[in-house]
Coordinates of C-alpha atoms in Angstrom, one line a residue:
Chain A
M163 CA 26.1 -0.7 -36.8
T164 CA 25.2 -2.9 -33.6
R165 CA 29.0 -3.0 -32.4
A166 CA 29.3 1.0 -33.1
W167 CA 26.3 1.1 -30.5
I168 CA 27.9 -0.8 -28.1
A169 CA 30.8 1.1 -28.1
A170 CA 28.9 4.5 -27.8
A171 CA 27.3 2.9 -25.0
V172 CA 30.6 1.7 -23.4
T173 CA 32.3 4.9 -23.8
L174 CA 29.3 6.7 -22.2
V175 CA 29.4 4.2 -19.3
L176 CA 33.0 4.8 -18.8
A177 CA 33.0 8.5 -19.1
T178 CA 30.0 8.9 -16.6
G179 CA 31.7 6.7 -14.5
C180 CA 34.8 8.6 -14.4
K181 CA 33.1 11.9 -14.0
S182 CA 31.2 10.7 -10.8
E183 CA 34.6 9.7 -9.2
K184 CA 36.2 13.0 -10.0
S185 CA 33.3 15.0 -8.3
E186 CA 33.5 12.8 -5.3
Q187 CA 37.1 14.1 -5.0
A188 CA 35.6 17.5 -5.3
A189 CA 33.5 16.7 -2.3
S190 CA 30.4 18.4 -3.4
K191 CA 28.1 16.2 -1.1
L192 CA 25.6 17.6 0.8
T193 CA 23.9 15.7 3.9
L194 CA 20.7 16.2 5.4
S195 CA 18.8 14.4 8.4
G196 CA 15.7 15.0 10.2
A197 CA 12.0 15.1 10.1
S198 CA 10.3 12.1 8.3
T199 CA 7.6 14.6 7.3
L200 CA 10.0 16.6 5.3
A201 CA 12.1 13.8 3.8
P202 CA 10.1 12.8 0.7
L203 CA 10.0 16.2 -0.2
V204 CA 13.5 17.0 0.3
S205 CA 14.4 13.8 -1.5
E206 CA 12.6 14.9 -4.6
V207 CA 14.0 18.3 -4.6
A208 CA 17.3 16.8 -4.0
K209 CA 16.9 14.7 -7.1
R210 CA 16.1 17.8 -9.0
F211 CA 18.8 19.6 -7.4
E212 CA 21.5 16.9 -8.3
K213 CA 20.3 17.2 -12.2
K214 CA 20.9 20.6 -12.3
N215 CA 24.0 20.7 -10.4
P216 CA 26.0 17.7 -12.3
G217 CA 28.5 16.1 -9.8
T218 CA 26.8 16.9 -6.5
R219 CA 25.2 14.2 -4.4
V220 CA 22.5 15.0 -1.5
D221 CA 22.1 12.4 0.9
V222 CA 18.8 12.5 2.9
Q223 CA 18.2 10.4 6.1
M224 CA 15.2 10.4 8.4
G225 CA 15.1 10.4 12.3
G226 CA 13.0 12.9 13.3
S227 CA 12.7 16.7 13.9
S228 CA 14.9 16.3 17.0
R229 CA 17.6 14.5 15.2
G230 CA 17.4 17.4 12.8
V231 CA 18.3 19.8 15.3
M232 CA 20.9 17.8 16.9
D233 CA 22.6 16.7 13.9
A234 CA 22.6 20.5 12.4
R235 CA 24.0 21.6 15.7
Q236 CA 26.8 19.0 15.9
G237 CA 27.8 19.4 12.3
L238 CA 27.2 15.9 11.6
V239 CA 25.0 17.0 8.6
D240 CA 24.9 20.3 6.7
I241 CA 21.5 21.0 6.8
G242 CA 18.7 19.8 9.2
M243 CA 14.9 19.0 8.7
V244 CA 12.6 20.1 11.4
S245 CA 8.8 19.7 10.7
R246 CA 7.9 22.7 13.5
D247 CA 9.0 25.8 14.4
L248 CA 12.6 26.1 16.4
K249 CA 12.1 26.3 20.1
P250 CA 13.3 29.3 22.1
D251 CA 16.5 27.7 23.3
E252 CA 17.6 26.8 19.6
T253 CA 18.4 30.2 19.0
D254 CA 21.9 28.7 17.6
L255 CA 20.4 27.6 14.4
D256 CA 19.0 29.3 11.5
A257 CA 15.6 28.2 10.1
H258 CA 14.9 28.5 6.6
P259 CA 11.0 27.8 5.7
V260 CA 10.4 25.7 2.8
A261 CA 6.6 24.8 3.0
R262 CA 3.5 25.0 5.3
D263 CA 1.4 21.8 6.2
G264 CA -1.9 22.0 7.5
I265 CA -4.8 19.8 8.1
C266 CA -8.6 20.3 8.0
I267 CA -11.5 18.7 9.5
I268 CA -13.7 17.4 6.7
V269 CA -17.2 15.6 6.7
H270 CA -19.6 15.0 4.0
Q271 CA -21.3 17.9 2.1
T272 CA -24.8 16.9 3.5
N273 CA -23.8 16.8 6.9
P274 CA -25.7 19.5 8.7
V275 CA -23.0 20.1 11.6
A276 CA -21.3 23.5 10.5
S277 CA -18.6 23.6 13.1
L278 CA -17.2 21.7 15.8
T279 CA -14.8 22.8 19.0
D280 CA -11.9 21.3 20.0
E281 CA -13.7 19.5 23.0
Q282 CA -16.4 18.0 20.4
L283 CA -13.4 16.8 17.9
V284 CA -11.4 15.5 20.7
S285 CA -14.6 13.3 22.3
I286 CA -15.6 12.3 18.7
F287 CA -12.2 10.6 17.8
T288 CA -11.6 9.2 21.5
G289 CA -15.3 7.3 21.1
K290 CA -16.7 9.5 23.7
I291 CA -19.4 10.9 21.2
T292 CA -20.4 8.4 18.6
N293 CA -23.8 9.9 17.4
W294 CA -24.1 13.2 15.3
K295 CA -27.2 14.1 17.3
D296 CA -24.9 14.9 20.3
V297 CA -23.1 17.6 18.2
G298 CA -26.2 19.1 16.6
G299 CA -26.3 16.7 13.7
E300 CA -28.7 13.9 12.6
D301 CA -29.5 11.0 14.6
K302 CA -26.7 8.9 12.9
P303 CA -23.6 7.1 14.2
I304 CA -20.4 8.9 13.7
V305 CA -17.7 7.1 11.4
V306 CA -14.2 8.0 12.6
V307 CA -11.7 8.1 9.8
N308 CA -8.2 8.0 11.1
K309 CA -4.9 8.0 9.3
A310 CA -2.4 4.9 9.3
E311 CA 0.3 4.8 12.0
G312 CA 3.6 7.0 10.9
R313 CA 1.8 9.3 8.6
S314 CA 2.9 13.0 9.2
T315 CA -1.0 14.2 9.0
L316 CA -1.7 11.7 11.9
D317 CA 1.4 13.2 13.9
L318 CA 0.3 16.6 13.3
F319 CA -3.3 15.9 14.4
L320 CA -2.2 14.0 17.8
Y321 CA 0.3 16.7 18.3
H322 CA -2.4 19.4 18.0
F323 CA -4.8 17.9 20.3
K324 CA -2.5 16.2 22.7
L325 CA -3.8 12.7 21.9
K326 CA -2.1 9.3 21.5
N327 CA -3.1 7.1 18.4
S328 CA -4.0 4.4 20.7
D329 CA -6.7 6.6 22.2
I330 CA -8.5 7.2 18.5
K331 CA -11.3 5.0 18.0
A332 CA -11.3 4.6 14.4
Q333 CA -14.0 3.0 12.3
V334 CA -11.9 3.2 9.1
V335 CA -8.1 3.6 8.8
I336 CA -6.6 5.4 5.6
G337 CA -3.6 5.8 3.9
D338 CA -3.1 9.1 1.9
N339 CA -5.2 11.9 1.5
Q340 CA -6.9 10.9 -1.5
Q341 CA -8.1 7.8 -0.3
G342 CA -9.4 9.9 2.8
I343 CA -11.1 12.1 0.4
K344 CA -12.9 9.3 -1.4
T345 CA -13.8 7.6 1.8
V346 CA -15.5 10.9 3.5
E347 CA -17.2 11.6 0.1
T348 CA -19.0 8.1 -0.1
S349 CA -20.1 7.7 3.4
P350 CA -22.3 10.5 4.8
E351 CA -21.6 9.9 8.4
S352 CA -17.9 10.1 8.3
I353 CA -15.6 12.7 9.8
G354 CA -12.0 12.7 8.7
Y355 CA -9.0 15.0 8.3
V356 CA -6.6 15.5 5.4
S357 CA -3.8 18.0 4.3
I358 CA -5.8 21.2 3.8
G359 CA -4.5 21.4 0.2
A360 CA -5.9 18.4 -1.0
A361 CA -9.2 19.0 0.7
E362 CA -9.8 22.4 -0.8
F363 CA -8.6 21.1 -4.1
A364 CA -11.1 18.4 -4.2
A365 CA -13.8 20.5 -2.7
K366 CA -13.4 23.0 -5.5
H367 CA -13.6 20.3 -8.0
G368 CA -17.0 19.5 -6.9
E369 CA -16.3 16.5 -4.7
A370 CA -19.0 16.1 -2.0
L371 CA -16.8 17.4 1.0
K372 CA -17.3 20.3 3.7
L373 CA -14.4 21.7 5.4
L374 CA -15.2 22.5 9.0
P375 CA -13.5 25.8 10.5
M376 CA -11.0 25.1 13.4
A377 CA -11.7 27.3 16.4
G378 CA -14.0 29.6 14.6
V379 CA -11.2 30.1 11.5
A380 CA -12.4 28.9 7.9
A381 CA -10.1 25.9 6.7
S382 CA -8.6 27.6 3.6
L383 CA -5.1 28.0 1.8
E384 CA -5.3 31.6 2.7
N385 CA -5.7 31.4 6.3
L386 CA -2.9 28.8 6.1
H387 CA -1.0 31.4 4.5
N388 CA -1.8 34.4 6.8
G389 CA -0.9 32.0 9.9
T390 CA -4.6 32.2 11.5
F391 CA -5.4 28.7 11.0
P392 CA -4.5 27.0 13.8
L393 CA -3.9 23.3 12.8
A394 CA -0.7 24.2 10.9
R395 CA 3.2 24.1 11.1
T396 CA 6.1 25.2 8.9
L397 CA 8.4 22.8 7.7
H398 CA 11.9 24.2 8.1
L399 CA 15.6 23.5 6.9
V400 CA 18.1 24.3 9.7
T401 CA 21.7 25.1 9.5
K402 CA 24.3 26.0 12.3
K403 CA 24.5 30.1 12.6
G404 CA 27.3 31.5 11.2
Q405 CA 28.2 28.3 9.0
Q406 CA 29.2 29.4 5.5
N407 CA 28.6 26.1 3.8
E408 CA 28.4 27.6 -0.2
L409 CA 26.4 24.3 -1.3
A410 CA 24.2 24.2 1.9
R411 CA 23.0 27.7 1.1
K412 CA 22.6 27.0 -2.8
F413 CA 20.5 24.1 -1.9
I414 CA 18.1 25.7 0.7
T415 CA 17.9 28.7 -1.9
F416 CA 16.7 26.3 -4.6
A417 CA 14.4 24.5 -2.3
Q418 CA 12.8 27.9 -1.4
S419 CA 12.5 28.8 -5.0
P420 CA 9.6 28.7 -7.3
E421 CA 11.6 25.9 -9.2
T422 CA 10.1 23.3 -6.6
H423 CA 7.0 24.7 -5.9
D424 CA 5.4 21.6 -8.1
L425 CA 7.3 19.4 -5.8
V426 CA 5.8 20.7 -2.7
E427 CA 2.3 20.8 -3.9
K428 CA 2.4 17.3 -4.9
Q429 CA 3.1 16.3 -1.3
Y430 CA 0.1 18.5 -0.4
F431 CA 2.0 20.8 1.6
I432 CA 1.8 24.8 0.9
P433 CA 4.9 26.2 -0.8
M434 CA 6.5 29.4 1.0
G435 CA 6.3 33.0 -0.2
E436 CA 4.2 33.1 -3.1
Chain B
M158 CA 5.5 -41.2 -20.8
I159 CA 8.7 -40.3 -22.8
S160 CA 11.6 -39.2 -20.7
W161 CA 13.2 -36.2 -21.9
R162 CA 16.6 -37.1 -19.9
S163 CA 20.0 -35.5 -21.4
S164 CA 20.5 -39.1 -22.8
T165 CA 18.3 -38.8 -25.4
S166 CA 19.7 -35.4 -26.5
S167 CA 21.2 -35.5 -30.0
R168 CA 25.0 -35.8 -30.6
W169 CA 25.3 -32.1 -31.8
G170 CA 26.4 -29.9 -29.2
S171 CA 23.4 -27.6 -29.4
D172 CA 21.3 -29.4 -27.0
A173 CA 23.8 -29.6 -24.2
L174 CA 24.1 -25.8 -24.6
L175 CA 20.5 -25.3 -24.4
L176 CA 20.5 -27.5 -21.4
W177 CA 23.0 -25.4 -19.6
G178 CA 21.5 -22.4 -20.6
L179 CA 18.0 -23.6 -19.0
R180 CA 19.9 -24.8 -16.0
G181 CA 21.6 -21.3 -15.7
M182 CA 18.2 -19.7 -15.9
A183 CA 16.7 -22.2 -13.2
V184 CA 19.5 -21.3 -11.0
I185 CA 19.1 -17.6 -11.4
S186 CA 15.3 -17.5 -10.8
T187 CA 15.6 -19.8 -7.7
A188 CA 18.4 -17.5 -6.5
I189 CA 15.9 -14.6 -6.9
V190 CA 13.5 -16.1 -4.9
L191 CA 15.8 -17.3 -2.1
L192 CA 17.4 -13.7 -2.2
I193 CA 13.8 -12.3 -1.5
A194 CA 13.2 -14.5 0.9
L195 CA 16.5 -13.6 2.8
F196 CA 16.1 -10.0 2.3
I197 CA 12.7 -10.1 3.9
A198 CA 14.1 -12.1 6.6
R199 CA 17.2 -9.8 7.3
E200 CA 14.9 -6.6 7.4
S201 CA 12.8 -8.2 10.1
F202 CA 15.4 -9.3 11.9
P203 CA 15.9 -6.2 14.1
L204 CA 12.6 -6.6 15.6
L205 CA 12.6 -10.3 15.9
S206 CA 15.9 -10.1 17.6
T207 CA 14.7 -7.7 20.1
V208 CA 10.8 -8.6 20.6
S209 CA 10.1 -12.3 21.1
P210 CA 8.3 -13.7 18.1
L211 CA 5.5 -14.5 20.5
R212 CA 4.8 -11.0 21.2
L213 CA 3.7 -10.9 17.5
F214 CA 0.5 -12.5 18.9
T215 CA 0.0 -11.3 22.4
D216 CA 0.7 -7.5 22.4
R217 CA -2.1 -5.6 23.5
S218 CA -2.5 -3.7 20.0
W219 CA -0.9 -2.6 17.0
N220 CA 0.7 0.4 17.8
P221 CA 4.3 0.2 16.6
L222 CA 5.0 3.9 17.6
E223 CA 4.2 2.8 21.0
G224 CA 6.1 -0.5 21.1
A225 CA 3.2 -2.5 20.7
Y226 CA 3.2 -5.1 17.7
N227 CA 0.3 -7.4 17.7
L228 CA -0.2 -8.9 14.1
A229 CA -2.7 -11.4 15.0
P230 CA -5.5 -9.3 13.9
M231 CA -4.2 -8.7 10.6
F232 CA -3.4 -12.3 10.3
A233 CA -6.9 -13.0 10.7
G234 CA -7.9 -10.4 8.7
T235 CA -5.9 -11.9 5.7
V236 CA -7.2 -15.5 6.3
L237 CA -11.0 -14.2 6.7
V238 CA -11.2 -12.3 3.8
S239 CA -9.0 -14.6 1.5
V240 CA -11.2 -17.9 2.6
G241 CA -14.4 -15.8 2.1
A242 CA -13.4 -14.6 -1.4
V243 CA -12.4 -18.2 -2.8
L244 CA -15.5 -19.6 -1.1
I245 CA -17.5 -17.3 -3.3
S246 CA -15.4 -17.4 -6.4
A247 CA -14.4 -21.1 -6.6
P248 CA -17.8 -22.4 -6.9
L249 CA -18.7 -19.6 -9.5
G250 CA -15.4 -20.3 -11.3
I251 CA -16.1 -23.9 -11.8
A252 CA -19.6 -23.1 -12.7
S253 CA -18.2 -20.9 -15.4
A254 CA -15.9 -23.7 -16.6
V255 CA -18.5 -26.2 -16.8
F256 CA -21.0 -23.8 -18.8
C257 CA -18.0 -23.3 -21.2
H258 CA -17.5 -26.8 -21.7
F259 CA -20.6 -28.2 -21.5
Y260 CA -23.5 -26.2 -22.4
A261 CA -22.5 -23.3 -24.0
P262 CA -22.3 -22.9 -27.9
P263 CA -18.8 -22.7 -29.0
L264 CA -19.1 -19.0 -30.3
V265 CA -20.5 -17.8 -26.9
A266 CA -18.1 -19.9 -24.9
R267 CA -15.2 -18.1 -26.7
G268 CA -16.5 -14.8 -26.1
Y269 CA -17.4 -15.8 -22.5
R270 CA -13.7 -16.8 -22.1
V271 CA -12.3 -13.7 -23.2
I272 CA -14.4 -11.7 -21.2
I273 CA -13.2 -13.6 -18.0
E274 CA -9.9 -13.1 -19.1
L275 CA -10.2 -9.2 -19.6
L276 CA -10.8 -9.4 -15.7
A277 CA -7.8 -10.3 -15.0
G278 CA -6.3 -7.8 -16.8
I279 CA -8.2 -4.9 -15.0
P280 CA -5.4 -3.5 -12.4
S281 CA -6.5 -3.9 -9.0
V282 CA -6.6 -0.1 -8.2
V283 CA -9.5 0.3 -10.5
Y284 CA -11.0 -2.8 -8.5
G285 CA -10.4 -0.9 -5.6
L286 CA -11.9 2.4 -6.6
W287 CA -15.0 0.4 -7.8
G288 CA -15.5 -1.2 -4.8
L289 CA -14.9 2.2 -2.7
M290 CA -17.7 4.0 -4.9
V291 CA -19.9 1.1 -5.5
V292 CA -19.8 -1.7 -3.2
V293 CA -19.1 0.0 0.1
P294 CA -21.9 2.5 -0.1
L295 CA -24.0 -0.4 -0.9
I296 CA -23.1 -2.3 2.3
G297 CA -23.0 1.1 3.9
R298 CA -26.5 1.4 3.7
I299 CA -27.2 -1.8 5.7
R300 CA -24.7 -0.8 8.3
P301 CA -23.1 2.7 8.0
L302 CA -19.3 2.5 7.3
G303 CA -19.4 0.0 4.5
A304 CA -15.8 -0.5 4.3
S305 CA -15.7 -3.8 5.9
V306 CA -14.9 -7.6 5.3
L307 CA -17.7 -8.4 3.3
A308 CA -16.8 -5.5 0.9
G309 CA -13.2 -7.0 0.6
I310 CA -14.7 -10.7 0.3
L311 CA -17.0 -9.5 -2.6
V312 CA -14.3 -7.3 -4.4
L313 CA -11.6 -10.0 -4.1
A314 CA -13.9 -12.8 -5.1
L315 CA -14.4 -10.9 -8.5
M316 CA -10.5 -10.3 -9.0
I317 CA -9.5 -14.0 -8.2
L318 CA -12.3 -15.3 -10.6
P319 CA -10.4 -15.6 -13.6
T320 CA -7.7 -17.6 -12.0
M321 CA -10.1 -20.0 -11.1
V322 CA -12.2 -20.2 -14.5
V323 CA -8.9 -20.7 -16.7
V324 CA -7.5 -23.3 -14.3
A325 CA -10.6 -25.2 -14.3
D326 CA -11.2 -24.8 -18.0
A327 CA -7.9 -26.6 -18.5
A328 CA -8.7 -29.2 -16.0
L329 CA -11.9 -29.9 -17.6
A330 CA -10.1 -30.0 -21.2
R331 CA -7.7 -32.6 -19.7
V332 CA -10.6 -34.8 -18.8
P333 CA -10.0 -38.2 -21.3
R334 CA -12.5 -38.1 -24.5
E335 CA -13.3 -41.9 -23.6
Y336 CA -14.6 -41.0 -20.1
L337 CA -17.2 -38.6 -21.6
Q338 CA -17.7 -40.9 -25.0
G339 CA -18.4 -43.7 -22.4
A340 CA -20.7 -41.7 -20.3
A341 CA -22.6 -40.8 -23.6
A342 CA -22.6 -44.5 -24.5
L343 CA -24.3 -45.4 -21.2
G344 CA -26.6 -42.8 -22.1
L345 CA -26.2 -40.5 -19.1
S346 CA -27.7 -37.2 -19.1
R347 CA -25.4 -34.1 -19.6
W348 CA -25.7 -33.0 -16.2
T349 CA -25.2 -36.4 -15.0
T350 CA -22.2 -36.9 -17.0
V351 CA -20.7 -33.5 -15.7
R352 CA -21.4 -34.3 -12.2
E353 CA -20.3 -37.9 -11.9
V354 CA -17.7 -38.1 -14.5
A355 CA -16.3 -34.7 -15.4
L356 CA -15.9 -33.1 -12.3
P357 CA -14.5 -36.2 -10.6
A358 CA -12.0 -36.7 -13.2
A359 CA -10.8 -33.1 -13.0
R360 CA -11.1 -33.1 -8.9
R361 CA -7.3 -32.4 -8.6
G362 CA -7.0 -29.7 -11.3
L363 CA -10.0 -27.9 -9.6
V364 CA -8.5 -28.1 -5.9
T365 CA -5.0 -26.7 -7.4
G366 CA -7.1 -24.1 -8.9
A367 CA -8.6 -22.8 -5.7
L368 CA -5.5 -23.0 -3.8
L369 CA -3.7 -20.9 -6.6
Q370 CA -6.8 -18.7 -6.2
T371 CA -6.0 -18.6 -2.6
G372 CA -2.6 -17.4 -3.1
R373 CA -3.5 -14.6 -5.0
A374 CA -6.2 -13.4 -2.6
V375 CA -3.6 -13.3 0.0
G376 CA -1.5 -11.4 -1.6
E377 CA -3.7 -9.0 -3.1
T378 CA -3.2 -5.5 -1.6
M379 CA -4.7 -2.2 -3.3
A380 CA -8.2 -3.0 -3.5
V381 CA -8.6 -4.7 -0.2
L382 CA -6.5 -1.5 1.0
M383 CA -9.1 0.7 -0.3
V384 CA -12.5 -1.2 0.7
C385 CA -11.8 -2.9 4.1
G386 CA -11.5 0.0 6.4
N387 CA -8.1 -1.0 7.7
V388 CA -8.9 -0.7 11.4
V389 CA -6.8 -3.3 13.3
Q390 CA -9.1 -5.8 15.2
V391 CA -10.4 -9.3 14.8
P392 CA -13.9 -8.7 13.2
A393 CA -16.9 -9.8 15.2
R394 CA -19.2 -9.3 12.0
L395 CA -19.2 -9.3 8.3
T396 CA -19.5 -5.7 8.1
D397 CA -16.9 -4.6 10.7
P398 CA -13.8 -3.2 9.2
V399 CA -10.7 -5.1 9.0
R400 CA -6.8 -4.8 8.1
T401 CA -5.0 -7.3 6.0
L402 CA -1.4 -7.8 6.2
T403 CA -0.6 -6.7 2.8
A404 CA -2.7 -3.3 3.6
N405 CA -0.8 -3.2 6.7
I406 CA 2.6 -3.0 4.5
A407 CA 0.9 -0.6 1.9
L408 CA -0.3 1.8 4.6
E409 CA 2.6 2.3 6.8
M410 CA 5.8 1.4 4.7
A411 CA 6.2 4.7 3.5
Y412 CA 6.9 6.6 6.7
A413 CA 8.1 3.8 9.0
M414 CA 11.5 3.7 10.6
G415 CA 13.2 1.5 12.9
N416 CA 11.2 -1.1 14.6
H417 CA 8.2 0.1 13.2
R418 CA 9.8 -0.7 9.7
A419 CA 11.2 -3.8 10.7
A420 CA 7.5 -5.0 12.0
L421 CA 6.4 -4.2 8.4
F422 CA 8.8 -6.6 7.3
T423 CA 7.8 -9.2 9.6
S424 CA 4.1 -8.8 8.5
G425 CA 5.8 -9.6 4.9
L426 CA 7.6 -12.7 6.2
M427 CA 4.4 -13.9 7.6
L428 CA 2.6 -13.4 4.3
F429 CA 5.8 -15.1 2.7
L430 CA 5.2 -18.1 4.7
M431 CA 1.4 -18.2 4.1
I432 CA 2.1 -18.3 0.4
F433 CA 4.8 -21.1 0.7
V434 CA 2.3 -23.3 2.6
I435 CA -0.4 -22.7 0.1
V436 CA 1.9 -23.1 -2.7
A437 CA 3.2 -26.4 -1.0
C438 CA -0.4 -27.6 -0.7
A439 CA -1.0 -27.0 -4.3
E440 CA 2.2 -28.7 -5.2
L441 CA 1.3 -31.8 -2.9
V442 CA -2.3 -32.3 -4.7
G443 CA -0.7 -31.8 -8.1
R444 CA 1.9 -34.6 -7.3
E445 CA -0.9 -36.9 -6.3
R446 CA -2.5 -36.7 -9.5
A447 CA 0.8 -37.6 -11.2
D448 CA 1.1 -40.5 -9.0
A449 CA -2.8 -41.6 -9.8

């Protein structure tokens, strides 16, 4: 009995070993590089893609959006990952949107402040305004909640407000969105920012959060979808124009399809084209 | 003392087989530890080879994306939070063990031990969440924010308490019966017996317990990450936020690349050295006992 099992296991291992060797000869390998914002999502999509297409291998490397653009342009990789819109001088590339990423400012539900201008936000996060009464709230110190270095939400926030991370005077530094939501929820004086999807989900499920509008636009997935919410960006997969790589096309179509929407949402991005 | 040298093993081959098996396992486990150390060192090498190690303590701040790698505030944070937690939980743990051994009725003592051991089984995220929802707002009432050194110390103290209780319990159990009988014969009161006989006799075990506890405190991540605020600074007050080395790794590793990643491994290396020193101390204390 046991021996039979071992024999079966050995055969299986040998069989799969041979198979992967063969498929590598068939060169069904796909390489991607670029934005670290997109890399975790694309890695997950790649795993599912590999499972669906046995024998293919997808290799995902980070290095930033500009590396994604350069590598795709030079043909070093099949697909580049870019966490922004393409610039006017990047017309030699095709951009395929896979998700939208947006962040919103959150405060505690009991906070009477209904909205903040961009200047006020910058002053608060850089420590120039330290009391809520200076922006129309109660006489309470402001607790600034910042994200840890390297997080893409932080990158987007800094990019939008043209700040450096060392400019920000934080009282709390958090990791993921959930931690940010819990932190703001438990401290009425705090102000933070998290992915819009995570914030809306939490607020809808009765957590004591208030999502502040940005430049007069309410923070909601809907406004993110219709492109009116300012603190947002589209995440793209890019390929060289005119390049006919069957596998790359297949991967991009797969990444845009509803089959991967759950993965997109798990990263607190917004799936495209619903 | 009986010596378990191989010369006393039986003439049958099974003992030799077992011995070699055990030696093999010992080699493997040592190798695993060494490989981990080697791996951490290798991963932090890109940073240490381009940036002088001194800069880890003298840079203007921790902003790895802007090329500043000061780890000193995180080192201070780790030491502060761990030492604070041990200062609270070591006396508590020893008191618990004394209660179990000398004062509690057997049934109560057994129930109490089970509850304490249960504490050790709760995942640290749960402690963290509890700390974030209960301890932090409580401290926040004294001074807004709440996420602070103090919150970290309190939550950690609770988490490492079981270690102290279990080790202290074992140390007290090892106090020779004759000592206690002698104390009883002298007509000493229970408290005097505990204070003058049992505790001094178990002293080394208690110190070892406290050191092991410190090791746990230094390595704890999730709960500390959730309640300490994680601002990189040397705190001036107990209610100031602080970031520990472990929290630093957990916060930033997922998205770190290049020198940033290497810097995080360097904080890991620093932790490794700290634990090494603590374990070495525990070992030294243990050795003294064997010699005595």
